[in-house]
Each structure stands twice: as C-alpha cells, then as structure tokens.
mmCIF file of C-alpha atoms in Angstrom:
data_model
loop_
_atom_site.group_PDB
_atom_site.id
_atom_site.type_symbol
_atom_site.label_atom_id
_atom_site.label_comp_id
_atom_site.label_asym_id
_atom_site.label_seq_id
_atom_site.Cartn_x
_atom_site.Cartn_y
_atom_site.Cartn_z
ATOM 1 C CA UNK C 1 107.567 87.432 92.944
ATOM 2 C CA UNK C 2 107.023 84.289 94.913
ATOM 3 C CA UNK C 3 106.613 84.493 98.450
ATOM 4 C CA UNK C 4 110.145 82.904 99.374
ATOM 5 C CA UNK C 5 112.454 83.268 102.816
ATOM 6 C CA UNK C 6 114.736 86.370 102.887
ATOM 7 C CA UNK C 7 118.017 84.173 101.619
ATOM 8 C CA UNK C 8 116.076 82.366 99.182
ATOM 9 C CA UNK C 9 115.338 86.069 97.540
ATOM 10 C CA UNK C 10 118.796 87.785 97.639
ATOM 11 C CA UNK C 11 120.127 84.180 96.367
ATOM 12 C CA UNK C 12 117.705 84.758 93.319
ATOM 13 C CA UNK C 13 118.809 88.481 93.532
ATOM 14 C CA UNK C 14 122.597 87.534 92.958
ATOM 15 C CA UNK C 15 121.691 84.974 90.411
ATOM 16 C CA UNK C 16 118.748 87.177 88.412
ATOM 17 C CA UNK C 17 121.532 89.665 88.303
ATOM 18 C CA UNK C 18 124.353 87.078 87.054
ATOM 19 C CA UNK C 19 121.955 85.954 84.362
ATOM 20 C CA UNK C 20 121.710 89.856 83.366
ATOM 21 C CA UNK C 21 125.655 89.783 83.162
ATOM 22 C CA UNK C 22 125.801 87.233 80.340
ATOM 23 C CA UNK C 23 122.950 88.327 78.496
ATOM 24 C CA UNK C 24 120.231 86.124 79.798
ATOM 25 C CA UNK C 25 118.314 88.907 81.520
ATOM 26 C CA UNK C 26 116.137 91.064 78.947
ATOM 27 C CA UNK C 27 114.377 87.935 77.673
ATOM 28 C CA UNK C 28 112.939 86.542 80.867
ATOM 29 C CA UNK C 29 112.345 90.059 82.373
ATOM 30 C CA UNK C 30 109.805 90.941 79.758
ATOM 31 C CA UNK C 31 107.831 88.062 80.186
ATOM 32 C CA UNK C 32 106.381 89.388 82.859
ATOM 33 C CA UNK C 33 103.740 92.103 83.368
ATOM 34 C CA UNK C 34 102.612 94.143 86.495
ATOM 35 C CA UNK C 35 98.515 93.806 86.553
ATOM 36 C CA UNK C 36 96.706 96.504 87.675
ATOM 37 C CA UNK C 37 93.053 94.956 88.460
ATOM 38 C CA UNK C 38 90.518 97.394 88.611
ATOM 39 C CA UNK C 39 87.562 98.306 91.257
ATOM 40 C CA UNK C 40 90.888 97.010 94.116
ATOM 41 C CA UNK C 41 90.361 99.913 96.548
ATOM 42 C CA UNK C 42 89.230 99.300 100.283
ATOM 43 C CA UNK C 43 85.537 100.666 100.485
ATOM 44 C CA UNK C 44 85.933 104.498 101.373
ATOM 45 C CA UNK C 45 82.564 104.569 104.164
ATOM 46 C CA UNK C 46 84.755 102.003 105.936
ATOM 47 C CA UNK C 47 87.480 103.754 106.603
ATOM 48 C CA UNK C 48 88.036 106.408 109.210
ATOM 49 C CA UNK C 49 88.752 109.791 107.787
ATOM 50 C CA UNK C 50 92.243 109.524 108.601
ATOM 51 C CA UNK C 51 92.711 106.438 107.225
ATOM 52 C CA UNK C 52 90.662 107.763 104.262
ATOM 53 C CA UNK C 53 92.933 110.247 104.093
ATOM 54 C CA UNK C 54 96.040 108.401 104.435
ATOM 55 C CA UNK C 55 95.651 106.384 101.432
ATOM 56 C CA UNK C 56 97.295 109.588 99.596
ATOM 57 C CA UNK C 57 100.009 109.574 101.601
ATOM 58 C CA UNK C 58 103.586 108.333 101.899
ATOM 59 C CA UNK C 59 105.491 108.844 104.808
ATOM 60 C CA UNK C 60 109.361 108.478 105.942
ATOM 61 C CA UNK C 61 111.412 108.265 108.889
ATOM 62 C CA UNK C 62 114.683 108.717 110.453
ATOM 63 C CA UNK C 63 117.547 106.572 111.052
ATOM 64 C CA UNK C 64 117.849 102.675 110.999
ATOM 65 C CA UNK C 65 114.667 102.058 113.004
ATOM 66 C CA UNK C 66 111.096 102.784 111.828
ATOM 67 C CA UNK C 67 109.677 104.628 114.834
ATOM 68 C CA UNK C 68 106.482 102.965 116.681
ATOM 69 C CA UNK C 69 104.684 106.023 115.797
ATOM 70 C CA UNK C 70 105.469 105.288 112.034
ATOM 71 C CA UNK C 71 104.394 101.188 112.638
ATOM 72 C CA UNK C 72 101.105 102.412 113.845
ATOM 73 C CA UNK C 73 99.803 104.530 111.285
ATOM 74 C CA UNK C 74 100.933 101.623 108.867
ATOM 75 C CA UNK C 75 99.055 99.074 111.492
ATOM 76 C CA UNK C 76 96.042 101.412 111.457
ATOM 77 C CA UNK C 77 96.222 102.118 107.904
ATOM 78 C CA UNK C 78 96.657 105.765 108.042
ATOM 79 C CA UNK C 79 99.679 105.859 105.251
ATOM 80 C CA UNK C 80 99.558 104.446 101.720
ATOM 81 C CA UNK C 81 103.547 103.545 102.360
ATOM 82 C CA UNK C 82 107.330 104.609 103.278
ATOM 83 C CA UNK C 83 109.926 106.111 101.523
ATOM 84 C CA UNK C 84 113.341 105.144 102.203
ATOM 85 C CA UNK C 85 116.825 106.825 101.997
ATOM 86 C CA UNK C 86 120.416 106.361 102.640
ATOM 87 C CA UNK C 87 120.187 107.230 105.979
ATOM 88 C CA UNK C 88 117.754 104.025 106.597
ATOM 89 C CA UNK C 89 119.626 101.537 105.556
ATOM 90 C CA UNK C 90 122.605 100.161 106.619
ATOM 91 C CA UNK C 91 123.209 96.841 104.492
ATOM 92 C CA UNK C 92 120.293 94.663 102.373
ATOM 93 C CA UNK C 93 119.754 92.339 105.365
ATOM 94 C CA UNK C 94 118.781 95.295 107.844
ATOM 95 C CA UNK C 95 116.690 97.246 105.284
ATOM 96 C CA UNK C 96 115.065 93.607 104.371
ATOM 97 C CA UNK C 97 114.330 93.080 108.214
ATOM 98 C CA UNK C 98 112.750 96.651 108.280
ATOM 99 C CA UNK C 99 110.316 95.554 105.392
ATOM 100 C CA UNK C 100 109.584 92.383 106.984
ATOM 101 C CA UNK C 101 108.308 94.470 110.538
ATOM 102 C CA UNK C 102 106.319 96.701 108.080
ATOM 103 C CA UNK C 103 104.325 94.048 105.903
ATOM 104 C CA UNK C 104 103.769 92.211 109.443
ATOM 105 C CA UNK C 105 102.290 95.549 110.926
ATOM 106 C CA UNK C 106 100.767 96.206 108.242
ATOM 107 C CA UNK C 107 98.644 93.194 108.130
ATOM 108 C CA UNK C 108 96.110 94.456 110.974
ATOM 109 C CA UNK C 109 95.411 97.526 108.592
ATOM 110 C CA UNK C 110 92.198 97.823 107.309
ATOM 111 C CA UNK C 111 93.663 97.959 103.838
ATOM 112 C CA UNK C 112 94.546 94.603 102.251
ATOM 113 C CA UNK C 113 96.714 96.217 99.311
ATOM 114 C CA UNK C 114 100.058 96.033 100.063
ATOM 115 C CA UNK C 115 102.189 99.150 101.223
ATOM 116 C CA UNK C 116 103.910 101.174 98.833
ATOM 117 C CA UNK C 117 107.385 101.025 99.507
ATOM 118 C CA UNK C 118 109.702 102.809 97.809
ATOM 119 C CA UNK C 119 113.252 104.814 97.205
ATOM 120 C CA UNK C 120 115.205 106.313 94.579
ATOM 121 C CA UNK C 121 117.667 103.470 92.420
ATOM 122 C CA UNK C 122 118.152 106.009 89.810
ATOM 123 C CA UNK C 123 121.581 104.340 89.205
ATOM 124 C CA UNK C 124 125.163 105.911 89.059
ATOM 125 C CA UNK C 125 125.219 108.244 91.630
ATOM 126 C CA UNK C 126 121.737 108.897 92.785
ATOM 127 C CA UNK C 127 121.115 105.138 94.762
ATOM 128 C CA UNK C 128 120.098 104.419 98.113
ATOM 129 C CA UNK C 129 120.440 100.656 97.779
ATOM 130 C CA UNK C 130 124.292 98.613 97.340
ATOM 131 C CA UNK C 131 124.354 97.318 93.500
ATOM 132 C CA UNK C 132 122.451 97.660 90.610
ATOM 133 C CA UNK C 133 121.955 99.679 88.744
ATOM 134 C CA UNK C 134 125.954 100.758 88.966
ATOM 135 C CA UNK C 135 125.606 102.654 85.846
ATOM 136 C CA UNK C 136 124.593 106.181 85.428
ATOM 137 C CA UNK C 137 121.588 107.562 82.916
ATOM 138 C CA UNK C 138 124.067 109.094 80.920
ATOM 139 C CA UNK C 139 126.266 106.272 80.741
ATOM 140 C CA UNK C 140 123.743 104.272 79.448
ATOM 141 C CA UNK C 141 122.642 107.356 76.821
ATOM 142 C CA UNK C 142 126.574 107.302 75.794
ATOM 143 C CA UNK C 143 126.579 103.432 75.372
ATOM 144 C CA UNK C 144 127.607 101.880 72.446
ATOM 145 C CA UNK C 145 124.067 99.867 72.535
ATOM 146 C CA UNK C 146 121.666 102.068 74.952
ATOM 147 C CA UNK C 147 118.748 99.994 74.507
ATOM 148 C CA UNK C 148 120.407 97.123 76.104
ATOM 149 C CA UNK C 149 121.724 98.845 78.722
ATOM 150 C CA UNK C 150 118.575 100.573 79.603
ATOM 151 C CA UNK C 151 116.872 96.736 80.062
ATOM 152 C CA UNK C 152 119.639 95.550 81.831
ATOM 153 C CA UNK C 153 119.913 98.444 84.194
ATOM 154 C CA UNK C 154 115.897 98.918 84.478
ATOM 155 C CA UNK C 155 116.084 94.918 85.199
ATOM 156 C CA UNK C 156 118.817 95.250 87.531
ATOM 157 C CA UNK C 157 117.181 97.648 89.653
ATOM 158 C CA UNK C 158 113.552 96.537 89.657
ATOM 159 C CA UNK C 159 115.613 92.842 91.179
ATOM 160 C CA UNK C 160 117.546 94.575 93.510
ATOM 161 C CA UNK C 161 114.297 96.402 94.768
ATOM 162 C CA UNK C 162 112.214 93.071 95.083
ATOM 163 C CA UNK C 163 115.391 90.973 96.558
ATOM 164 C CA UNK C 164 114.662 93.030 99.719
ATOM 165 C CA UNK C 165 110.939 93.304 98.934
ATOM 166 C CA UNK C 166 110.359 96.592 97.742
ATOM 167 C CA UNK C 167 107.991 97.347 95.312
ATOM 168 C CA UNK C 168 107.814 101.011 94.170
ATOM 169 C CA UNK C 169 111.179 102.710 92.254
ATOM 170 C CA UNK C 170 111.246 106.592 91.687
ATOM 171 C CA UNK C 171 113.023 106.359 88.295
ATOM 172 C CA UNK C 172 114.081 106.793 85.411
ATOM 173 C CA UNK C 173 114.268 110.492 85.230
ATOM 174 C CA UNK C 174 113.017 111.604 81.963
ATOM 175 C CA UNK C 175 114.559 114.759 81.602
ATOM 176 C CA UNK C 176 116.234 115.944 78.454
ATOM 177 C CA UNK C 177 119.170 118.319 79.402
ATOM 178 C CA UNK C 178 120.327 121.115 77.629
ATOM 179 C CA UNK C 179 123.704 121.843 78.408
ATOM 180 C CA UNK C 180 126.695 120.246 80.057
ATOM 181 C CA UNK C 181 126.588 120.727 84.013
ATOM 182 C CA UNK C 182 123.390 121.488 83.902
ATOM 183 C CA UNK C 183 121.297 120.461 86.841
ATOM 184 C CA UNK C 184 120.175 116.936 85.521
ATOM 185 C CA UNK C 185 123.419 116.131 83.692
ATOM 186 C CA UNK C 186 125.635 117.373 86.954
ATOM 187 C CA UNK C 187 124.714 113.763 88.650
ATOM 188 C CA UNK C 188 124.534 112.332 85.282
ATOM 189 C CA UNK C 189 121.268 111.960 85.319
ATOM 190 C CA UNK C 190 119.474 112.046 82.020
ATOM 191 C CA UNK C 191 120.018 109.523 79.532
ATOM 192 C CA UNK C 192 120.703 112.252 76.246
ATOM 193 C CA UNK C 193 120.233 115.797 74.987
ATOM 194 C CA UNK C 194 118.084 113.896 72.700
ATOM 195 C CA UNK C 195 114.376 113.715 73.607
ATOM 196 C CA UNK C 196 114.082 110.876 71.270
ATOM 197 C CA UNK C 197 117.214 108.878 72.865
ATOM 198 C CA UNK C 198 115.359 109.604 76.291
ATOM 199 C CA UNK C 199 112.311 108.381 75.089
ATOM 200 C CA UNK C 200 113.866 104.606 74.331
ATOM 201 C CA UNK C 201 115.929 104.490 77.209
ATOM 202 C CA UNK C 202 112.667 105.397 79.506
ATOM 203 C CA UNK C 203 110.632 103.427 77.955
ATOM 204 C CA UNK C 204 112.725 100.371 78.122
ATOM 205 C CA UNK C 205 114.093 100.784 81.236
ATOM 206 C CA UNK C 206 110.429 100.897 82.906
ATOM 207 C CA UNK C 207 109.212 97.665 80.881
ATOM 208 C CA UNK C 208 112.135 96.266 81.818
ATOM 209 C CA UNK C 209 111.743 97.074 86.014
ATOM 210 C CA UNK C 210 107.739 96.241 85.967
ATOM 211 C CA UNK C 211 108.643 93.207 84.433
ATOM 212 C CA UNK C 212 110.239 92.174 87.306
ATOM 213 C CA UNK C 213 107.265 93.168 89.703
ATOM 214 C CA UNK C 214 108.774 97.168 90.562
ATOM 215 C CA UNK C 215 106.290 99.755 89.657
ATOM 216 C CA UNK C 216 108.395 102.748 87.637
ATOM 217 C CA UNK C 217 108.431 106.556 88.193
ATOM 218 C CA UNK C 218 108.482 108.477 85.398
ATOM 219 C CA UNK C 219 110.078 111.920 86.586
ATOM 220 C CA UNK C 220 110.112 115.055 86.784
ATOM 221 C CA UNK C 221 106.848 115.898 84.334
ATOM 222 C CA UNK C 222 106.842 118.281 82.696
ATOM 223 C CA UNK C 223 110.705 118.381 82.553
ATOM 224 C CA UNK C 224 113.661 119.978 84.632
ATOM 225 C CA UNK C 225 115.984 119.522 81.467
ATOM 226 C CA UNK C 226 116.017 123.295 80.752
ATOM 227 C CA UNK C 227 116.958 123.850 84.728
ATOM 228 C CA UNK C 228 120.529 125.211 85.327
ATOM 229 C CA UNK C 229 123.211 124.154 86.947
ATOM 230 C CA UNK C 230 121.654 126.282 90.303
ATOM 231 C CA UNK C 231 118.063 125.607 89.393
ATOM 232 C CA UNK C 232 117.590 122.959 92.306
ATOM 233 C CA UNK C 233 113.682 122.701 93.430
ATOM 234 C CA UNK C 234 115.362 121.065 96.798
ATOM 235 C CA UNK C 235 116.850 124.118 97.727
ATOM 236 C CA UNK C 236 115.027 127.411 96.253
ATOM 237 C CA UNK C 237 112.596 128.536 94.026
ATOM 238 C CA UNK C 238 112.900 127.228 90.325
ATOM 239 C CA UNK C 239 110.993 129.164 86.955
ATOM 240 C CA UNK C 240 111.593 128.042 83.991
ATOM 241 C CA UNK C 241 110.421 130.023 80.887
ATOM 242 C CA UNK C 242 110.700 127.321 78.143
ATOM 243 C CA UNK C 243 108.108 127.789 75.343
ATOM 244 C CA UNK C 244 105.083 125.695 75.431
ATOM 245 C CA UNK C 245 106.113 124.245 71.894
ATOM 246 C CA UNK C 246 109.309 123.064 73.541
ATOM 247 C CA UNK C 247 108.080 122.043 76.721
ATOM 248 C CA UNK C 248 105.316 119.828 74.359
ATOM 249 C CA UNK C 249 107.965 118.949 71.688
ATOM 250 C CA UNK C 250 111.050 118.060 73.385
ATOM 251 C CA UNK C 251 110.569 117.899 77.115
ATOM 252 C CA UNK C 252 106.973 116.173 77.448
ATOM 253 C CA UNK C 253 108.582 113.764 74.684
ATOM 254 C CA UNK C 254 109.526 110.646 76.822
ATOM 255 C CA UNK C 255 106.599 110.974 78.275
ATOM 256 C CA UNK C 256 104.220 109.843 75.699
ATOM 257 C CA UNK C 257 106.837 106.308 75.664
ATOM 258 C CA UNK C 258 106.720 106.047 79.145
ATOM 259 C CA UNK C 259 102.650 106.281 79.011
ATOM 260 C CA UNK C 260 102.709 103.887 75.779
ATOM 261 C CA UNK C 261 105.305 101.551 78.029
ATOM 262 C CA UNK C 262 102.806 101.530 81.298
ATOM 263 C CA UNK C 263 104.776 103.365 83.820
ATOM 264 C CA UNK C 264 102.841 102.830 86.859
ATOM 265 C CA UNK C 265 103.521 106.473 88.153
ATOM 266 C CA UNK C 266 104.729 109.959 86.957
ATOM 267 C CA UNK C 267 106.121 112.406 89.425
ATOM 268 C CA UNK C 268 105.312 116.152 89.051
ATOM 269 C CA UNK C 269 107.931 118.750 89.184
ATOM 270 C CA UNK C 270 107.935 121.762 91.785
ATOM 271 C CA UNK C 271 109.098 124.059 88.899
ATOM 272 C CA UNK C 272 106.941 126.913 87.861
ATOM 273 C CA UNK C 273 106.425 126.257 84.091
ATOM 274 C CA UNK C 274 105.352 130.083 82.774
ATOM 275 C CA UNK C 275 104.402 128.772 79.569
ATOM 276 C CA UNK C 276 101.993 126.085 81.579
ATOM 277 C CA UNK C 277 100.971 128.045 84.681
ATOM 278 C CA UNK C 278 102.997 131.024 85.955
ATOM 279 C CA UNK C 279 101.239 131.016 89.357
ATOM 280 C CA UNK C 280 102.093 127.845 90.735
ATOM 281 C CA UNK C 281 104.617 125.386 90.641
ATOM 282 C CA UNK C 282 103.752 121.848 88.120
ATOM 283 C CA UNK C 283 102.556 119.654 91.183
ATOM 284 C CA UNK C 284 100.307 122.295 92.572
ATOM 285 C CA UNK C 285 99.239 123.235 89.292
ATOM 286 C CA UNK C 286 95.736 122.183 88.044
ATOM 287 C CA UNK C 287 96.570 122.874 84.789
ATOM 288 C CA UNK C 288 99.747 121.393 84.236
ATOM 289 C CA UNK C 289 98.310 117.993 85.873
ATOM 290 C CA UNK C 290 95.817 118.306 83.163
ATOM 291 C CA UNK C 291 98.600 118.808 80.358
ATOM 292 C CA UNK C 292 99.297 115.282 81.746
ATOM 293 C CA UNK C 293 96.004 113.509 81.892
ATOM 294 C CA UNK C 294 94.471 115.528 79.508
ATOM 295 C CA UNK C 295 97.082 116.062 76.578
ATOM 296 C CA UNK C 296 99.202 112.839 76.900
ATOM 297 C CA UNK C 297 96.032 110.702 78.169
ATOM 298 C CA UNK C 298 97.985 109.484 81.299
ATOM 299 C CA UNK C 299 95.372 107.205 83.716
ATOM 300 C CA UNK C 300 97.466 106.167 86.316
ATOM 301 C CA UNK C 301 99.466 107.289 89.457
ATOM 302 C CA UNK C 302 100.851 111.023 90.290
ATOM 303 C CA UNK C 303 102.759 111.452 92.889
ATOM 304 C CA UNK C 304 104.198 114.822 94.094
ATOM 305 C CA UNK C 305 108.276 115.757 94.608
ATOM 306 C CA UNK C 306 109.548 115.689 98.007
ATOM 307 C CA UNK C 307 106.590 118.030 100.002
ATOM 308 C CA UNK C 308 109.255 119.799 102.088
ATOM 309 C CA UNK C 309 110.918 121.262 99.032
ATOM 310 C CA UNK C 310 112.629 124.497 98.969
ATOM 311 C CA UNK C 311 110.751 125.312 95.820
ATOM 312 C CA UNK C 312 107.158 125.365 97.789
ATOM 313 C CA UNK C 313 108.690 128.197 100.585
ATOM 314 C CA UNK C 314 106.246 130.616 99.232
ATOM 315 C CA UNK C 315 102.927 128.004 99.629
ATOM 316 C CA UNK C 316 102.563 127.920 103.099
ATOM 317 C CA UNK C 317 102.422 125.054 105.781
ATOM 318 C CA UNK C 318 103.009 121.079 105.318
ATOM 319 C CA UNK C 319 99.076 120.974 106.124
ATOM 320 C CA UNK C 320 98.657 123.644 103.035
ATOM 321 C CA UNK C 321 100.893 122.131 100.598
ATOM 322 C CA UNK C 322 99.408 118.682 100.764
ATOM 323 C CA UNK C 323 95.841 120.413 100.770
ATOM 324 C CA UNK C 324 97.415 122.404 97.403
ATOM 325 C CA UNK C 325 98.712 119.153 95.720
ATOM 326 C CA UNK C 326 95.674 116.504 96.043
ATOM 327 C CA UNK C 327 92.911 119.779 95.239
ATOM 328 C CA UNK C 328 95.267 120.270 91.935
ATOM 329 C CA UNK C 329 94.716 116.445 90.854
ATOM 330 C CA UNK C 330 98.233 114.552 93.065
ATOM 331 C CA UNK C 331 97.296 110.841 93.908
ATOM 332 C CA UNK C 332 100.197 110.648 96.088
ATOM 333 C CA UNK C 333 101.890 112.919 98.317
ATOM 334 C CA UNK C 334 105.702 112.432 99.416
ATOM 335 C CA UNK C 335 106.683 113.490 102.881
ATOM 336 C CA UNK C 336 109.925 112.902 102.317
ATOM 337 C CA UNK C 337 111.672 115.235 105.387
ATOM 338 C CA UNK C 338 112.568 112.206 107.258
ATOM 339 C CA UNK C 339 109.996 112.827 110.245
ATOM 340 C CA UNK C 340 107.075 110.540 110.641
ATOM 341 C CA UNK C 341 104.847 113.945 112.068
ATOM 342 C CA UNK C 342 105.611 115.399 108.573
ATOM 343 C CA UNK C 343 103.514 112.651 107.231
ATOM 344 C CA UNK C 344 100.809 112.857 110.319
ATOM 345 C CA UNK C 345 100.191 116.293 109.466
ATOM 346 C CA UNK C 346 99.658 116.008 105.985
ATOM 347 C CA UNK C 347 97.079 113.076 107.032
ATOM 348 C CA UNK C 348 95.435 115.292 109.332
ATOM 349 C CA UNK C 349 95.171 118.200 106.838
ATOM 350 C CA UNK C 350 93.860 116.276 104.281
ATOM 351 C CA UNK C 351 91.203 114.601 106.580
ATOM 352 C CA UNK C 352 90.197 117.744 107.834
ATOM 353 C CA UNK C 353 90.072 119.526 104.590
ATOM 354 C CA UNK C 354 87.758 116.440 102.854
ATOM 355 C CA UNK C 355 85.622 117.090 105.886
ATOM 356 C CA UNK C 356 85.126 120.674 105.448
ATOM 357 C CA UNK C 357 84.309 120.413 102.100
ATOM 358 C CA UNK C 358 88.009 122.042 101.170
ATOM 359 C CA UNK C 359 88.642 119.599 99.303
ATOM 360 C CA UNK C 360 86.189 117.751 96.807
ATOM 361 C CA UNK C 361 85.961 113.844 97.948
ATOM 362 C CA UNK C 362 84.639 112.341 94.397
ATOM 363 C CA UNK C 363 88.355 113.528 92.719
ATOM 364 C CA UNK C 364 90.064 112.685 96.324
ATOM 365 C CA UNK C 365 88.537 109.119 96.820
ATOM 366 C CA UNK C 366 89.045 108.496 92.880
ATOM 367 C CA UNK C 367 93.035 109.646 93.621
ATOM 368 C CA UNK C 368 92.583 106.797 96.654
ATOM 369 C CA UNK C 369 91.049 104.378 94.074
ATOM 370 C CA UNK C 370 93.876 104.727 91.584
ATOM 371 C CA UNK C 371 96.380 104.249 94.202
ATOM 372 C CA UNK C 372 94.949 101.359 95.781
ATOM 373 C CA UNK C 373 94.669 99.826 92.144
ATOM 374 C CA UNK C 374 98.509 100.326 91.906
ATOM 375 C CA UNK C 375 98.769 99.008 95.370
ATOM 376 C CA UNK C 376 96.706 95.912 94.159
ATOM 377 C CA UNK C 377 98.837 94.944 91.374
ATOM 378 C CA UNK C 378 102.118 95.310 92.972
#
C-alpha cells in the first residue's frame, strides 16, 4: 500500500470496501502478492542480545495509550511488534494515531523491517476493529456461494487492517468442528464440519487478505475442532485424544491449502495432542512443530497462542514458557496478557537462555531470519 496521509487511507478503506459490495473486489485483490525477499534480516553480531532476542517477540499493552516503556523497546528494537485488542482501541482514528507514534519510534531501531502489528479480525464475533469482516466463519461456510464470501470477507479485513496501517491478521481459524456448540462453532468460528469446505474458505480467504498487503494466520495447527464446548486453552488445561489418522486426515486438512495458498504464518495450538505428543502441549511440542514443517513442508512463520494461557499452568514461568516455545521450533512468541513486562521478560529469558547455551542460536537466529523476512515483505 502506498504511503498516503491517514484520510487519504480510510477514504480508500471506505471505497476498497464499496467496490467489494458490488462485486468489484475479488478481481483487483488478487492482483496483488505479498513478497517475501530473502537474506532481509538485520545482521545478528549487530544486535545486542536483547535486541537479538527480541526479534521473536511480540508484545502488548494496556489501555488506549502505548506505555513509554512499550515505545522504547520498539525504539531500541527489543520487540519484533504489538498486538492489539479491544481494550486499545477506541475508534479507527485513535488506533491509526497509535500506529503512527509506533512506526515513528520505531524508526531509530536498529531494525529497518517494519514492526509486526497485529490483532484478531476473525469476523462475526471475534473482531477487535469496527467493520469488516461483519460476517462470521460459519456464515460464510453456510453461504449460498462460500468461495465468494470467503474473498470478500478475507479482502474486507486485510483493507480494514491496512486503512489504519496494520499489517499482520491472526485469522482465518482453520478448525473443522465436530459438533454443534462445540468450542470453535460456539463463536461461530469455523467455516464447516467439512475439512474440505474449510480448506477453500482458508485458502481463499488468506489469498484474498495478502493480496491486499495483510499477512494471514493460519490457526490453531494442529486443530481445536475436536475441543468441546469447555475445552478452552484460555482458561484450563485442554487434551485431546483424536487419532493421528484423523488429526492428519481431517484436521491438518486446511492446512496443506493454506501452505499451497502462502499463508504467511500458522499459529500453534496449546492443546496436548496424545496421538502427536502426550507430554506437551502443540506449541511447546518439538514434534508436533515438526508434523508441520516436516509432514506438510511449511517454511514460513510460527507463532505461539497467547503465552499467558491457562493451558501452559503446569510449564512454569513467562521466562520458561517462552524458553519452552522458541527451543521446540516457535518463530514468534505472543505476550498477549496486556502488560508490556510480560513481553520484557520473555526478552530477557530468551537473551539469557541464547547466552547460556539453553537455547541453540543457529535454530534461534534462523527463527529471527524467517521473521524478519516476513517483516521485510510486509
């Protein structure tokens, strides 16, 4: 997207998303494509080892008001990029103001890539931003023509993202439910029962959002379609005992589109997966990250669920988990509690753990280099 003043954008926001209301959306939205140039990250020996560490790292805050600890980590280059939530934003014009004091900090980091900035636009219920996209995964499953409604809502929300310049969208969920009120379909949010109907409203949704310069999340891998109505990783512990044929045949499904489609990121479940690894939950496990890269060939971006989770209770400190999730193979890690010292810690931890040899700094600094490409292309 051009580099254009802030009325200038949501004017092209209102009339990008007009366009999409007579039909005029899909065509130009797929004619263009995120790049993601290669050898983009910021030379590691230059970098402190916090800021070396913070390149895995996205942080969050509370309120309207980014606090100045939060502005200097992002001036100093000790976070990859910010997460934002309901309770941050108050209309488009504030949030776009917030962005603007964030891209200005962060141009004294020593890391040229742009910030990752991100939130949840899932649609239907689950959206931090006013507007698109209004409707729900499953009301786009249940549509008379789901493919179009998956580009025009993957469009949509990708535009409403960039209108107030950000650049990172954790969606579409990918999960295949099972039964009526079942955790995902409770908020309505998977597209189908059917992994194959999940599978083209993913995929199209995501080329449709990175062709309009937002990076998509493909979540949560390996699947939390089998979860129950109480099976919330948020709040408690979550095992699921799902077969590994079912887990590879339906649940993993969408994600082999998603992968064919690009999706810039996948995000890892905190379930425990006994079929995968009955030890530890899917973003902590080594093994279920490598059912991801390994089985389905995925080369790009993994970030982790919220770090604060409910699900992780039994895995020790925020300093442990993130330690946990970048040694099992996580690019990114979300401190997503709404407290910028969440995200300092995790920095810290990291930093000290690469430093003691805890963790192994070929795999971390090629996690940095893969994020850094994403952050390139954005």
């Amino acid at each position: 997207m051009r580099s254009t003043p802030p009325l200038s954008r949501r004017a092209a926001l209102i009339a990008g998303t007009a366009a999409l209301a007579a039909g005029l959306g899909p065509a130009t939205a797929s004619e263009a494509a995120v790049r993601m140039p290669e050898g983009s990250s910021p030379r590691v020996a230059a970098l402190s080892p916090q800021q070396r560490a913070g390149q895995c790292v996205i942080h969050s805050y509370p309120g309207l008001t980014p606090p100045a600890s939060l502005m200097n980590a992002i001036k100093e280059g000790r976070t990859a990029g910010v997460i934002f939530f309901g309770e941050n934003i108050q209309n488009l014009t504030q949030i776009e103001s917030v962005i603007q004091s964030m891209n200005a900090a962060h141009a004294s980091s020593p890391v040229k890539t742009p910030l990752l900035l991100m939130t949840d636009q899932e649609g239907g219920m689950i959206r931090r931003l006013p507007g698109e996209p209004v409707m729900s995964a499953k009301d786009v499953g249940a549509s008379a023509d789901p493919h179009q409604w998956a580009d025009f809502t993957g469009s949509g929300a990708g535009m409403n993202l960039a209108g107030i310049g950000m650049n990172v969208n954790l969606a579409p969920v990918l999960d295949v439910y099972r039964q009526n009120g079942d955790f995902t379909d409770q908020y309505e949010r998977s597209y189908s029962k059917s992994a194959a109907a999940v599978a083209g409203c993913g995929s199209t949704f995501i080329t449709a959002q990175q062709g309009v310069g937002v990076a998509a999340t493909a979540k949560h891998f390996p699947g939390l379609g089998p979860a129950s109505a109480s099976q919330n990783t948020d709040v408690r512990p979550v095992t699921i005992t799902t077969s590994a044929a079912t887990l590879r045949s339906v649940d993993e499904a969408p994600y082999r589109d998603a992968i064919a489609a690009g999706t810039k990121l996948v995000m890892l479940s905190w379930a425990v997966y006994t079929a995968l690894d009955s030890s530890r939950p899917a973003g902590l496990s080594p093994t279920v990250v490598g059912e991801l890269r390994n089985r389905l060939g995925y080369t790009g971006v993994t970030i982790t669920d919220a770090l604060e989770a409910g699900a992780l209770q039994s895995f020790g400190t925020t300093s442990q988990r993130a330690v946990k999730a970048a040694a099992a193979g996580m690019d990114l890690v979300l401190c997503s509690s709404r407290s910028v010292s969440q995200g300092d810690e995790a920095v810290t931890a990291l930093s000290n753990a690469l430093a003691s040899g805890g963790l192994d700094g070929t795999a971390f600094d090629a996690a940095a280099a893969r994020v850094n490409a994403l952050r390139a292309g954005l």
